[in-house]
Coordinates of N, CA and C and ligand atoms in Angstrom, one line a residue:
M1325 N 12.5 -16.2 -14.0 CA 13.6 -16.5 -12.6 C 13.3 -17.5 -11.6
C1326 N 14.0 -18.5 -11.5 CA 13.5 -19.2 -10.8 C 14.6 -19.4 -9.2
N1327 N 14.3 -20.0 -8.3 CA 15.0 -20.5 -7.0 C 15.9 -21.6 -7.3
A1328 N 16.7 -22.1 -6.1 CA 17.4 -23.5 -6.1 C 16.8 -24.4 -6.4
F1329 N 15.2 -24.4 -6.4 CA 14.6 -25.6 -6.3 C 13.9 -25.7 -7.8
G1330 N 13.9 -24.8 -8.5 CA 13.3 -24.4 -9.6 C 12.0 -23.9 -9.5
L1331 N 11.8 -23.2 -8.6 CA 10.3 -22.4 -8.4 C 10.1 -21.3 -9.1
K1332 N 9.4 -20.9 -10.0 CA 9.2 -19.4 -10.6 C 8.8 -18.5 -9.7
R1333 N 9.2 -17.2 -9.8 CA 8.6 -16.1 -9.0 C 7.2 -16.0 -9.0
E1334 N 6.9 -16.3 -10.5 CA 5.5 -15.9 -11.1 C 4.7 -16.9 -10.2
I1335 N 3.4 -16.3 -9.7 CA 2.6 -17.2 -8.6 C 1.7 -17.1 -9.3
P1336 N 1.0 -18.4 -9.8 CA -0.4 -18.9 -10.5 C -1.5 -18.1 -10.0
A1337 N -2.3 -17.3 -11.1 CA -3.4 -16.8 -10.5 C -4.4 -17.2 -9.7
A1338 N -4.6 -18.4 -9.6 CA -5.6 -19.2 -8.6 C -5.1 -19.5 -7.2
T1339 N -3.4 -19.2 -6.9 CA -2.9 -19.2 -5.7 C -3.0 -17.9 -5.1
K1340 N -2.5 -16.7 -6.2 CA -2.7 -15.5 -5.7 C -4.3 -14.9 -5.0
R1341 N -5.3 -15.8 -5.9 CA -6.6 -15.4 -5.3 C -7.0 -16.1 -4.1
L1342 N -6.3 -17.2 -3.8 CA -6.7 -17.9 -2.4 C -5.8 -17.2 -1.5
I1343 N -4.7 -16.7 -1.8 CA -3.9 -15.8 -0.8 C -4.7 -14.2 -0.7
R1344 N -5.3 -14.1 -1.5 CA -6.1 -13.0 -1.2 C -7.5 -12.9 -0.2
Q1345 N -8.2 -13.9 -0.7 CA -9.2 -14.3 0.4 C -8.7 -14.8 1.7
R1346 N -7.6 -15.6 1.8 CA -7.2 -15.9 3.2 C -6.7 -14.4 4.1
C1347 N -6.4 -13.3 3.2 CA -5.7 -12.4 4.0 C -7.1 -11.2 4.0
G1348 N -8.4 -11.4 3.4 CA -9.0 -10.5 3.1 C -8.9 -9.2 2.3
F1349 N -7.7 -9.6 1.3 CA -7.8 -8.6 0.3 C -7.0 -7.5 0.5
G1350 N -6.1 -7.4 2.0 CA -5.3 -6.5 2.3 C -4.3 -7.0 3.0
C1351 N -3.4 -5.9 3.3 CA -2.3 -5.9 4.2 C -2.5 -6.7 5.5
V1352 N -1.9 -7.9 5.6 CA -2.3 -8.4 6.7 C -1.9 -7.7 8.0
I1353 N -1.0 -6.9 8.2 CA -0.6 -6.2 9.2 C -1.4 -4.8 9.3
C1354 N -1.4 -4.1 8.4 CA -2.6 -2.9 8.5 C -3.6 -2.5 7.9
G1355 N -3.9 -3.7 6.9 CA -5.3 -3.5 6.1 C -5.4 -2.8 5.0
L1356 N -4.3 -2.0 4.7 CA -4.0 -1.3 3.3 C -4.3 -2.2 2.0
G1357 N -4.9 -1.7 0.8 CA -5.5 -2.4 -0.1 C -4.5 -2.9 -1.4
I1358 N -3.4 -2.0 -1.2 CA -2.4 -2.2 -2.4 C -1.6 -2.9 -1.9
V1359 N -1.2 -4.4 -2.5 CA -0.4 -5.1 -2.1 C 0.4 -5.8 -2.6
Q1360 N 1.5 -6.6 -2.0 CA 2.5 -7.4 -2.6 C 2.5 -9.0 -2.1
Y1361 N 2.7 -10.1 -2.8 CA 2.6 -11.2 -2.1 C 4.0 -11.9 -1.7
E1362 N 4.0 -12.2 -0.4 CA 5.2 -12.3 0.1 C 5.3 -13.9 0.8
H1363 N 6.3 -14.6 0.3 CA 6.4 -15.8 0.9 C 7.0 -15.4 2.4
V1364 N 6.2 -16.0 3.4 CA 6.7 -15.9 4.8 C 7.6 -16.8 5.2
D1365 N 7.0 -18.1 5.3 CA 7.8 -19.1 6.0 C 7.6 -20.2 4.9
P1366 N 8.3 -21.0 4.5 CA 9.9 -20.5 4.0 C 9.6 -19.3 3.1
E1367 N 10.7 -18.6 3.1 CA 11.2 -17.7 2.4 C 10.8 -18.2 0.9
F1368 N 11.2 -17.4 -0.2 CA 11.0 -17.6 -1.4 C 12.3 -18.4 -1.8
K1369 N 13.4 -18.0 -1.3 CA 14.6 -18.7 -1.7 C 14.9 -20.4 -1.1
N1370 N 13.9 -20.6 -0.2 CA 14.0 -22.0 0.4 C 12.6 -22.5 0.0
A1371 N 11.7 -22.3 -0.9 CA 10.4 -22.5 -1.2 C 10.5 -23.6 -2.0
K1372 N 9.6 -24.6 -1.8 CA 9.4 -25.8 -3.2 C 8.2 -25.3 -3.8
E1373 N 7.3 -24.4 -2.9 CA 5.8 -24.2 -3.8 C 5.5 -22.9 -3.5
H1374 N 4.5 -22.4 -4.3 CA 3.6 -21.3 -3.9 C 2.4 -21.6 -3.0
D1375 N 2.8 -21.8 -1.7 CA 1.8 -22.5 -0.7 C 1.1 -21.4 -0.1
P1376 N -0.3 -21.2 -0.7 CA -1.0 -20.0 0.1 C -1.2 -19.9 1.6
E1377 N -0.8 -21.0 2.2 CA -0.9 -20.8 3.8 C 0.4 -20.6 4.1
A1378 N 1.4 -20.6 3.1 CA 2.8 -20.2 3.8 C 3.0 -18.7 3.2
M1379 N 1.7 -18.1 2.6 CA 2.3 -16.7 2.0 C 1.1 -15.6 2.6
A1380 N 1.4 -14.5 2.3 CA 0.7 -13.2 2.6 C 0.7 -12.1 2.1
L1381 N -0.3 -11.2 2.3 CA -0.4 -10.2 1.4 C 0.1 -9.1 2.2
L1382 N 1.2 -8.2 1.8 CA 1.7 -7.0 2.9 C 1.7 -5.9 1.6
C1383 N 1.5 -4.7 2.5 CA 1.5 -3.6 1.5 C 3.0 -3.4 1.5
P1384 N 3.4 -2.2 0.1 CA 4.5 -1.8 0.4 C 5.5 -1.3 1.3
G1385 N 4.8 -0.6 2.4 CA 5.4 -0.2 3.3 C 5.7 -1.4 4.5
C1386 N 5.0 -1.9 4.7 CA 5.0 -3.1 6.0 C 6.0 -4.2 5.2
H1387 N 5.8 -4.4 3.8 CA 6.6 -5.2 3.1 C 8.3 -4.9 3.5
N1388 N 8.4 -3.6 3.0 CA 9.8 -3.2 3.3 C 10.2 -3.1 4.7
K1389 N 9.5 -3.0 5.7 CA 9.8 -2.9 6.9 C 10.4 -4.5 7.2
V1390 N 9.9 -5.4 6.6 CA 10.0 -6.8 7.1 C 11.2 -7.3 6.2
T1391 N 11.3 -6.7 5.0 CA 12.6 -7.5 4.2 C 14.0 -6.4 4.6
T1392 N 14.0 -5.2 5.0 CA 15.0 -4.5 5.7 C 15.3 -5.0 6.8
G1393 N 14.4 -5.8 7.7 CA 14.7 -6.4 9.0 C 14.3 -5.2 10.0
M1394 N 13.7 -4.2 9.7 CA 13.0 -3.3 10.7 C 12.2 -4.0 11.7
W1395 N 11.6 -4.8 11.0 CA 10.5 -5.8 11.5 C 10.6 -7.1 11.5
S1396 N 10.4 -8.1 12.4 CA 10.6 -9.5 12.3 C 9.4 -10.3 11.4
K1397 N 10.1 -11.6 10.8 CA 9.2 -12.3 10.3 C 7.8 -12.7 11.0
S1398 N 8.1 -12.8 12.5 CA 7.3 -13.5 13.3 C 6.2 -12.4 13.7
R1399 N 6.3 -11.2 13.5 CA 5.2 -10.4 13.2 C 4.4 -10.3 12.1
V1400 N 4.7 -10.7 11.1 CA 3.8 -11.2 9.8 C 3.1 -12.5 10.2
K1401 N 3.8 -13.5 10.7 CA 3.3 -14.8 11.2 C 2.2 -14.6 12.1
L1402 N 2.3 -13.8 13.1 CA 1.1 -13.3 14.1 C 0.0 -12.8 13.4
A1403 N 0.2 -11.7 12.4 CA -1.0 -11.1 11.5 C -1.7 -12.2 10.6
M1404 N -1.1 -13.0 10.2 CA -1.5 -13.9 9.6 C -2.7 -14.6 9.9
R1405 N -2.2 -14.9 11.3 CA -3.1 -16.0 12.0 C -4.4 -14.9 12.5
N1406 N -4.6 -13.7 12.4 CA -5.5 -12.8 12.5 C -5.7 -11.5 11.8
P1407 N -5.7 -11.9 10.4 CA -5.4 -10.9 9.3 C -6.5 -9.6 9.7
K1408 N -5.7 -8.2 9.4 CA -6.3 -6.9 9.9 C -7.6 -7.0 9.3
C1409 N -7.6 -7.2 7.8 CA -9.0 -6.9 7.1 C -10.1 -7.9 7.6
L1410 N -9.9 -9.1 7.9 CA -10.9 -10.0 8.4 C -11.3 -9.3 9.8
E1411 N -10.3 -8.7 10.5 CA -11.0 -8.4 11.5 C -11.8 -7.0 11.6
V1412 N -11.2 -6.2 10.4 CA -12.2 -5.1 10.9 C -13.3 -5.1 9.5
G1413 N -13.2 -5.9 8.8 CA -14.1 -6.3 7.6 C -14.0 -5.9 6.3
Y1414 N -12.8 -4.8 6.1 CA -12.7 -4.5 4.7 C -11.2 -4.2 4.6
S1415 N -10.6 -4.0 3.2 CA -9.3 -3.3 3.1 C -9.4 -2.0 2.7
R1416 N -8.6 -1.4 2.5 CA -8.9 0.1 2.5 C -7.8 1.2 1.9
E1417 N -7.7 2.1 1.1 CA -6.8 2.9 0.6 C -7.6 3.9 0.3
F1418 N -6.7 5.4 -0.2 CA -7.0 6.5 -0.4 C -7.1 7.0 -2.0
F1419 N -8.0 7.2 -2.4 CA -7.5 8.0 -3.9 C -6.6 9.3 -3.8
D1420 N -6.5 9.6 -4.9 CA -5.4 10.7 -5.0 C -6.7 11.9 -4.2
S1421 N -5.8 13.0 -3.8 CA -6.5 14.0 -3.3 C -6.8 15.0 -4.5
F1422 N -8.1 15.1 -4.6 CA -8.7 15.8 -5.9 C -8.8 17.4 -5.5
Q1423 N -7.9 17.9 -6.2 CA -7.6 19.0 -6.1 C -8.7 20.1 -7.1
N1424 N -9.3 19.5 -8.2 CA -10.3 20.1 -8.8 C -11.7 19.1 -8.7
H1425 N -12.4 19.5 -8.9 CA -13.9 19.0 -8.5 C -13.9 17.6 -9.4
P1426 N -13.9 16.5 -8.9 CA -13.8 15.3 -9.4 C -15.0 14.8 -10.4
A1427 N -14.4 14.3 -11.6 CA -15.2 13.8 -12.4 C -15.7 12.4 -12.4
L1428 N -16.9 11.8 -12.7 CA -16.8 10.3 -12.6 C -17.6 9.8 -14.0
R1429 N -17.0 9.1 -14.6 CA -17.6 8.3 -15.8 C -17.8 7.1 -15.5
F1430 N -19.4 6.9 -15.6 CA -20.3 5.9 -15.0 C -20.6 5.0 -16.2
G1431 N -20.1 3.9 -16.8 CA -20.4 3.7 -18.1 C -20.3 4.5 -19.1
G1432 N -21.4 4.9 -19.7 CA -21.8 5.8 -20.8 C -21.9 7.1 -20.6
V1433 N -21.8 7.6 -19.3 CA -22.0 8.8 -18.6 C -21.2 9.4 -18.1
L1434 N -20.5 10.9 -18.4 CA -19.9 11.4 -17.8 C -20.4 12.7 -16.8
L1435 N -20.2 12.4 -15.5 CA -20.7 13.4 -14.7 C -19.7 14.2 -14.0
K1436 N -19.8 15.6 -14.6 CA -18.7 16.5 -14.0 C -19.2 17.8 -13.4
N1437 N -18.8 18.2 -12.1 CA -19.2 19.6 -11.6 C -20.4 19.2 -11.1
C1438 N -20.8 18.4 -10.7 CA -22.2 17.6 -10.0 C -22.0 17.6 -8.6
Q1439 N -22.7 18.4 -7.8 CA -22.7 17.8 -6.2 C -23.1 16.5 -6.1
T1440 N -23.9 16.0 -6.7 CA -24.5 14.5 -6.4 C -24.7 14.1 -7.8
P1441 N -23.4 13.5 -8.2 CA -23.4 12.8 -9.7 C -24.8 11.9 -9.8
I1442 N -24.9 11.0 -8.9 CA -26.3 9.9 -9.1 C -26.8 10.1 -7.8
Q1443 N -28.2 10.2 -8.1 CA -29.0 10.0 -6.9 C -30.1 8.6 -7.1
V1444 N -30.2 7.9 -6.2 CA -31.2 6.8 -6.5 C -32.2 6.6 -5.2
G1445 N -33.6 6.8 -5.6 CA -34.6 6.9 -4.9 C -34.5 8.1 -3.8
G1446 N -34.2 9.2 -4.1 CA -33.9 10.3 -3.1 C -32.7 10.5 -2.6
Y1447 N -32.0 9.4 -2.7 CA -30.8 9.3 -1.5 C -29.5 9.6 -2.5
P1448 N -28.6 10.2 -2.2 CA -27.2 10.3 -3.1 C -26.5 8.9 -3.2
L1449 N -26.3 8.4 -4.1 CA -25.1 7.4 -4.2 C -23.9 7.6 -4.4
I1450 N -23.6 8.5 -5.1 CA -22.4 9.5 -5.3 C -22.4 10.9 -4.9
S1451 N -21.8 11.4 -4.2 CA -21.7 12.8 -3.6 C -20.2 13.1 -3.6
I1452 N -20.1 14.6 -3.7 CA -18.8 15.1 -3.7 C -19.2 16.7 -3.0
K1453 N -18.2 16.7 -1.9 CA -18.3 17.9 -1.0 C -17.1 18.8 -1.5
P1454 N -17.3 20.2 -1.3 CA -16.2 21.0 -1.8 C -15.2 21.0 -0.6
P1455 N -13.9 21.7 -0.9 CA -12.7 21.8 -0.2 C -13.4 22.2 1.5
E1456 N -12.8 21.6 2.5 CA -13.1 22.5 3.9 C -12.2 23.4 4.0
G1457 N -10.9 23.8 3.5 CA -10.5 24.9 3.5 C -9.3 25.0 2.1
P1458 N -8.6 26.3 2.4 CA -7.5 26.7 1.3 C -6.8 25.6 1.3
G1459 N -6.7 24.7 0.2 CA -5.4 23.8 -0.2 C -6.2 22.3 0.1
A1460 N -7.5 22.4 0.7 CA -7.8 21.2 1.1 C -8.5 20.4 -0.3
P1461 N -8.4 18.9 -0.3 CA -9.2 18.4 -1.4 C -10.6 18.2 -1.5
F1462 N -11.4 18.5 -2.7 CA -12.8 17.7 -2.5 C -12.8 16.6 -2.1
L1463 N -14.3 16.3 -1.5 CA -14.3 15.0 -0.9 C -15.4 14.3 -1.7
F1464 N -15.2 12.8 -1.9 CA -15.8 12.1 -2.9 C -16.2 11.1 -2.1
S1465 N -17.6 10.6 -2.4 CA -18.2 9.6 -1.4 C -18.9 8.9 -2.5
G1466 N -19.4 7.4 -1.9 CA -20.1 6.7 -2.8 C -20.3 5.5 -2.3
T1467 N -21.4 4.9 -2.9 CA -21.3 3.4 -2.6 C -21.7 2.4 -3.4
F1468 N -21.3 1.2 -3.5 CA -21.5 -0.1 -4.7 C -21.9 -1.0 -4.2
T1469 N -23.1 -1.5 -4.7 CA -23.7 -2.7 -4.4 C -23.5 -4.1 -5.6
D1470 N -23.5 -5.0 -5.1 CA -23.5 -6.2 -6.0 C -24.7 -6.4 -6.8
S1471 N -24.5 -7.7 -7.6 CA -26.0 -8.0 -8.3 C -27.3 -8.3 -7.3
K1472 N -26.8 -8.5 -6.3 CA -28.0 -9.1 -5.1 C -28.3 -8.0 -4.2
G1473 N -27.5 -7.0 -4.5 CA -27.8 -6.0 -3.4 C -27.0 -5.7 -2.4
E1474 N -25.9 -6.5 -2.2 CA -25.3 -6.5 -1.0 C -24.0 -5.5 -1.5
V1475 N -23.7 -4.5 -0.2 CA -22.8 -3.4 -0.2 C -21.3 -4.1 -0.3
T1476 N -20.5 -3.8 -1.4 CA -19.5 -4.4 -1.6 C -18.1 -3.4 -1.6
L1477 N -18.3 -2.0 -1.8 CA -17.4 -1.2 -1.9 C -17.9 0.4 -1.4
V1478 N -17.6 1.1 -0.4 CA -17.6 2.3 -0.3 C -16.9 3.1 -0.2
I1479 N -16.9 4.5 -0.5 CA -16.1 5.5 -0.7 C -16.5 6.7 0.4
E1480 N -15.7 7.0 1.2 CA -15.9 7.9 2.3 C -14.8 9.0 2.4
D1481 N -15.3 10.1 1.7 CA -14.2 10.9 1.8 C -12.9 11.0 1.1
N1482 N -13.1 10.3 -0.1 CA -11.8 9.8 -0.7 C -11.1 8.5 -0.3
E1483 N -11.5 8.0 1.0 CA -11.2 6.6 1.3 C -12.0 5.7 0.7
W1484 N -11.5 4.5 0.3 CA -12.1 3.4 -0.3 C -12.3 2.3 0.9
K1485 N -13.3 1.6 0.6 CA -13.3 0.4 1.9 C -13.8 -0.8 1.1
A1486 N -13.2 -2.0 0.8 CA -13.8 -3.0 0.0 C -13.9 -3.9 0.9
Y1487 N -15.2 -4.4 1.1 CA -15.8 -5.3 2.2 C -15.2 -6.7 1.9
T1488 N -15.0 -7.4 2.9 CA -14.3 -9.0 3.1 C -15.2 -10.0 2.7
R1489 N -16.8 -9.6 2.8 CA -17.5 -10.4 2.1 C -17.3 -11.1 0.7
S1490 N -16.9 -10.0 -0.3 CA -16.8 -10.3 -1.4 C -16.1 -11.6 -1.9
W1491 N -16.4 -12.2 -2.9 CA -15.4 -13.4 -3.0 C -14.0 -13.1 -3.4
D1492 N -13.8 -12.0 -4.4 CA -12.8 -11.4 -4.7 C -12.5 -10.1 -4.9
V1493 N -11.3 -9.5 -4.1 CA -11.2 -8.2 -4.5 C -9.7 -8.0 -5.0
Q1494 N -9.4 -7.4 -6.0 CA -8.0 -7.6 -6.8 C -7.8 -6.0 -7.5
V1495 N -6.6 -5.5 -6.7 CA -6.1 -4.1 -7.0 C -5.0 -4.2 -8.0
L1496 N -5.4 -3.8 -9.1 CA -4.1 -4.0 -9.9 C -3.7 -2.6 -10.7
G1497 N -2.9 -2.0 -10.5 CA -2.3 -0.4 -11.0 C -3.8 0.0 -10.6
P1498 N -4.1 1.2 -11.4 CA -5.0 2.0 -10.8 C -6.5 1.3 -10.9
R1499 N -6.7 0.0 -10.8 CA -7.8 -0.5 -10.9 C -8.0 -1.5 -9.8
I1500 N -9.4 -1.2 -9.2 CA -10.0 -2.2 -8.3 C -11.3 -3.3 -9.1
T1501 N -10.7 -4.3 -8.8 CA -11.9 -5.3 -9.5 C -12.4 -6.2 -8.3
I1502 N -13.3 -6.4 -8.4 CA -14.2 -6.8 -7.3 C -15.0 -8.4 -8.4
R1503 N -15.1 -9.3 -7.8 CA -15.8 -10.5 -8.2 C -16.6 -11.0 -7.4
E1504 N -18.2 -11.5 -7.9 CA -19.0 -12.4 -6.9 C -18.5 -13.6 -7.2
G1505 N -17.8 -14.2 -7.9 CA -17.6 -15.5 -8.1 C -16.7 -15.6 -9.2
H1506 N -16.4 -17.1 -9.8 CA -15.4 -17.2 -10.8 C -15.9 -16.6 -12.2
R1507 N -15.0 -15.6 -12.7 CA -15.3 -15.0 -13.9 C -16.5 -14.0 -13.9
K1508 N -17.2 -14.0 -12.6 CA -18.3 -13.2 -12.3 C -17.6 -11.7 -11.8
I1509 N -17.5 -10.8 -12.7 CA -16.9 -9.5 -12.3 C -18.4 -8.7 -11.8
H1510 N -18.4 -7.9 -10.8 CA -19.3 -7.2 -10.4 C -18.9 -5.6 -10.7
L1511 N -17.7 -5.3 -10.3 CA -17.3 -3.8 -10.5 C -15.9 -3.9 -10.8
V1512 N -15.4 -3.0 -11.8 CA -13.9 -2.3 -12.0 C -14.4 -1.1 -12.0
L1513 N -13.6 -0.4 -11.0 CA -13.6 1.1 -10.6 C -11.6 1.4 -10.8
K1514 N -12.0 2.1 -11.9 CA -10.4 2.9 -12.2 C -10.2 4.1 -11.7
A1515 N -8.9 4.7 -11.2 CA -8.6 5.7 -10.8 C -8.1 6.5 -12.0
N1516 N -8.3 7.9 -12.3 CA -7.5 8.3 -13.6 C -7.3 9.5 -12.9
P1517 N -6.1 9.6 -12.3 CA -5.8 10.9 -11.3 C -5.3 11.9 -12.5
P1518 N -5.4 13.3 -12.0 CA -5.7 13.7 -10.8 C -7.3 13.6 -10.2
D1519 N -8.0 14.0 -11.4 CA -9.4 14.3 -11.1 C -10.5 13.3 -11.7
E1520 N -10.3 12.2 -12.0 CA -11.4 11.5 -12.4 C -11.5 9.8 -11.9
L1521 N -12.7 9.5 -11.4 CA -12.9 8.0 -11.3 C -13.9 7.5 -12.5
V1522 N -13.4 6.5 -13.0 CA -14.1 5.5 -13.7 C -14.7 4.3 -13.5
V1523 N -16.1 4.3 -13.8 CA -16.6 3.0 -13.6 C -16.5 2.1 -15.1
E1524 N -15.7 1.2 -14.9 CA -15.7 0.4 -16.1 C -16.4 -0.6 -16.7
R1525 N -16.9 -1.3 -15.5 CA -17.9 -2.4 -15.5 C -18.4 -2.6 -14.3
L1526 N -19.7 -2.8 -14.0 CA -20.6 -2.7 -13.1 C -21.7 -3.9 -13.2
S1527 N -22.0 -4.3 -12.4 CA -23.2 -5.2 -12.1 C -24.0 -5.0 -10.9
M1528 N -25.1 -4.1 -10.7 CA -25.5 -3.7 -9.4 C -26.9 -3.6 -9.1
L1529 N -27.2 -4.2 -7.7 CA -28.7 -4.1 -7.8 C -29.1 -2.7 -6.8
L1530 N -29.8 -2.1 -7.0 CA -30.1 -1.1 -5.8 C -31.4 -0.7 -5.9
A1531 N -32.4 -0.8 -4.9 CA -33.6 -0.3 -4.8 C -34.5 -0.9 -6.1
G1532 N -34.2 -2.2 -6.2 CA -35.1 -2.9 -7.3 C -34.7 -2.5 -8.7
M1533 N -33.6 -1.8 -8.8 CA -33.1 -1.1 -10.4 C -31.8 -1.8 -10.3
K1534 N -31.4 -2.4 -11.6 CA -30.4 -2.9 -12.1 C -29.3 -1.9 -12.7
F1535 N -28.1 -1.7 -12.5 CA -27.4 -0.7 -13.3 C -26.2 -1.8 -13.8
E1536 N -26.1 -1.6 -14.9 CA -24.8 -2.5 -15.6 C -24.0 -1.4 -16.3
A1537 N -23.0 -1.3 -16.3 CA -21.9 -0.6 -16.9 C -21.0 -1.4 -17.5
N1538 N -20.5 -1.2 -18.7 CA -19.7 -2.1 -19.5 C -19.1 -1.2 -20.5
G1539 N -17.8 -0.5 -20.6 CA -17.4 0.4 -21.3 C -17.9 1.5 -21.6
D1540 N -18.4 1.7 -22.5 CA -19.5 3.2 -23.1 C -20.6 3.3 -23.0
L1541 N -21.5 1.9 -22.1 CA -22.6 1.8 -22.1 C -23.2 1.8 -20.4
L1542 N -24.2 2.6 -20.3 CA -25.0 2.2 -18.7 C -26.2 1.8 -19.4
R1543 N -26.7 0.6 -18.5 CA -27.8 0.3 -18.8 C -28.6 0.2 -17.2
V1544 N -29.8 0.9 -17.4 CA -30.5 0.8 -15.9 C -31.6 0.3 -16.2
T1545 N -32.2 -0.8 -15.9 CA -33.2 -1.7 -15.8 C -34.3 -1.2 -14.6
M1546 N -35.3 -0.6 -14.6 CA -36.1 -0.2 -13.8 C -37.0 -1.3 -13.4
P1547 N -37.7 -1.6 -11.8 CA -38.2 -2.6 -11.5 C -39.6 -3.1 -12.3
N1548 N -40.1 -2.2 -13.0 CA -40.9 -2.6 -14.1 C -40.6 -3.5 -15.4
G1549 N -39.0 -3.4 -15.4 CA -38.7 -4.1 -16.7 C -38.2 -3.2 -17.9
V1550 N -38.7 -1.9 -17.6 CA -38.3 -0.8 -18.5 C -36.9 -0.8 -18.3
Q1551 N -36.0 -0.7 -19.8 CA -34.6 -0.5 -19.9 C -34.3 0.7 -20.4
N1552 N -33.4 1.7 -19.6 CA -33.0 2.7 -20.3 C -31.2 2.6 -20.7
D1553 N -30.8 2.8 -21.8 CA -29.5 2.8 -22.3 C -28.8 4.3 -22.3
F1554 N -27.9 4.2 -21.8 CA -27.2 5.5 -21.8 C -25.9 5.6 -22.6
T1555 N -25.2 6.2 -23.3 CA -24.0 6.3 -24.1 C -23.6 7.7 -24.4
Y1556 N -22.5 7.9 -23.9 CA -21.8 9.7 -24.4 C -22.8 10.4 -23.8
C1557 N -23.3 10.1 -22.7 CA -24.0 11.2 -22.1 C -23.2 12.2 -21.3
V1558 N -23.2 13.6 -21.2 CA -22.7 14.3 -20.3 C -23.7 15.1 -19.4
A1559 N -23.4 15.4 -18.2 CA -24.2 15.9 -17.1 C -23.2 16.6 -16.7
D1560 N -23.0 18.3 -16.7 CA -22.2 19.1 -16.5 C -22.9 20.2 -15.7
N1561 N -22.2 20.2 -14.4 CA -22.7 21.7 -13.9 C -24.1 21.7 -13.5
C1562 N -24.4 20.5 -12.7 CA -25.9 20.3 -12.6 C -25.7 20.0 -10.7
Q1563 N -26.6 20.3 -10.1 CA -26.6 19.8 -8.4 C -26.9 18.3 -8.7
V1564 N -27.7 17.7 -9.3 CA -28.0 16.4 -9.3 C -27.7 16.0 -11.0
G1565 N -26.6 15.0 -11.0 CA -26.3 14.4 -12.5 C -27.3 13.6 -13.1
M1566 N -27.8 12.6 -12.3 CA -28.8 11.6 -12.8 C -29.7 11.3 -11.7
A1567 N -30.8 11.1 -11.7 CA -31.9 10.6 -10.6 C -32.6 9.4 -11.1
F1568 N -32.9 8.5 -10.4 CA -33.5 7.4 -10.7 C -34.3 7.0 -9.4
Ligands
LIG1863 ZN1 0.7 -2.5 5.6

């Protein structure tokens, strides 16, 4: 589908990434990390090109308020000058509310019914708190660092925050993909609702240890160079699932 100027609806991938980077990977107004690409000025029907400087990320809620005329375009333009995510330093969104004890697939390891699925250097890397009352969800928290040891994504009581200092954060369907550079994926985290999170890809340095996940393999390289590979491992009903 094209507009009157022959411009296709489809936005090239490199342009989308530029828009994400300019907007801090989330809605320019409210900072939510599930987003749509909006031609702000000119609107799509009058646009001759997909110009990243004239486009913005909006979450479906804010986008709808603008397209229905509840909010003005000038509100979006104002937010584009000072995007919410760049102001606070992260984009954010909630995972599904975990009514059952959430499970974590971490490369080749399935961790379920563990209070601390992964512990590194005596500290919980991933932890799960029981519901605070009847009908309340389990609360999942965790931290991910990139291959240089910089924190890129934290999960605090089921809310994820992706820091804007990353090169690229892309949310497509249930997957959050974080890249350190061109073709350099550091994390693919997939929500598998209602009760599972899956680390499909990972390249993480933490406490001198290298954690690499790819599909059904988790490789942990210790500071002394010793490698441990984990495939099809299950930790069920332990206080601590894995400790390094
Ligand atoms: Zn929004």
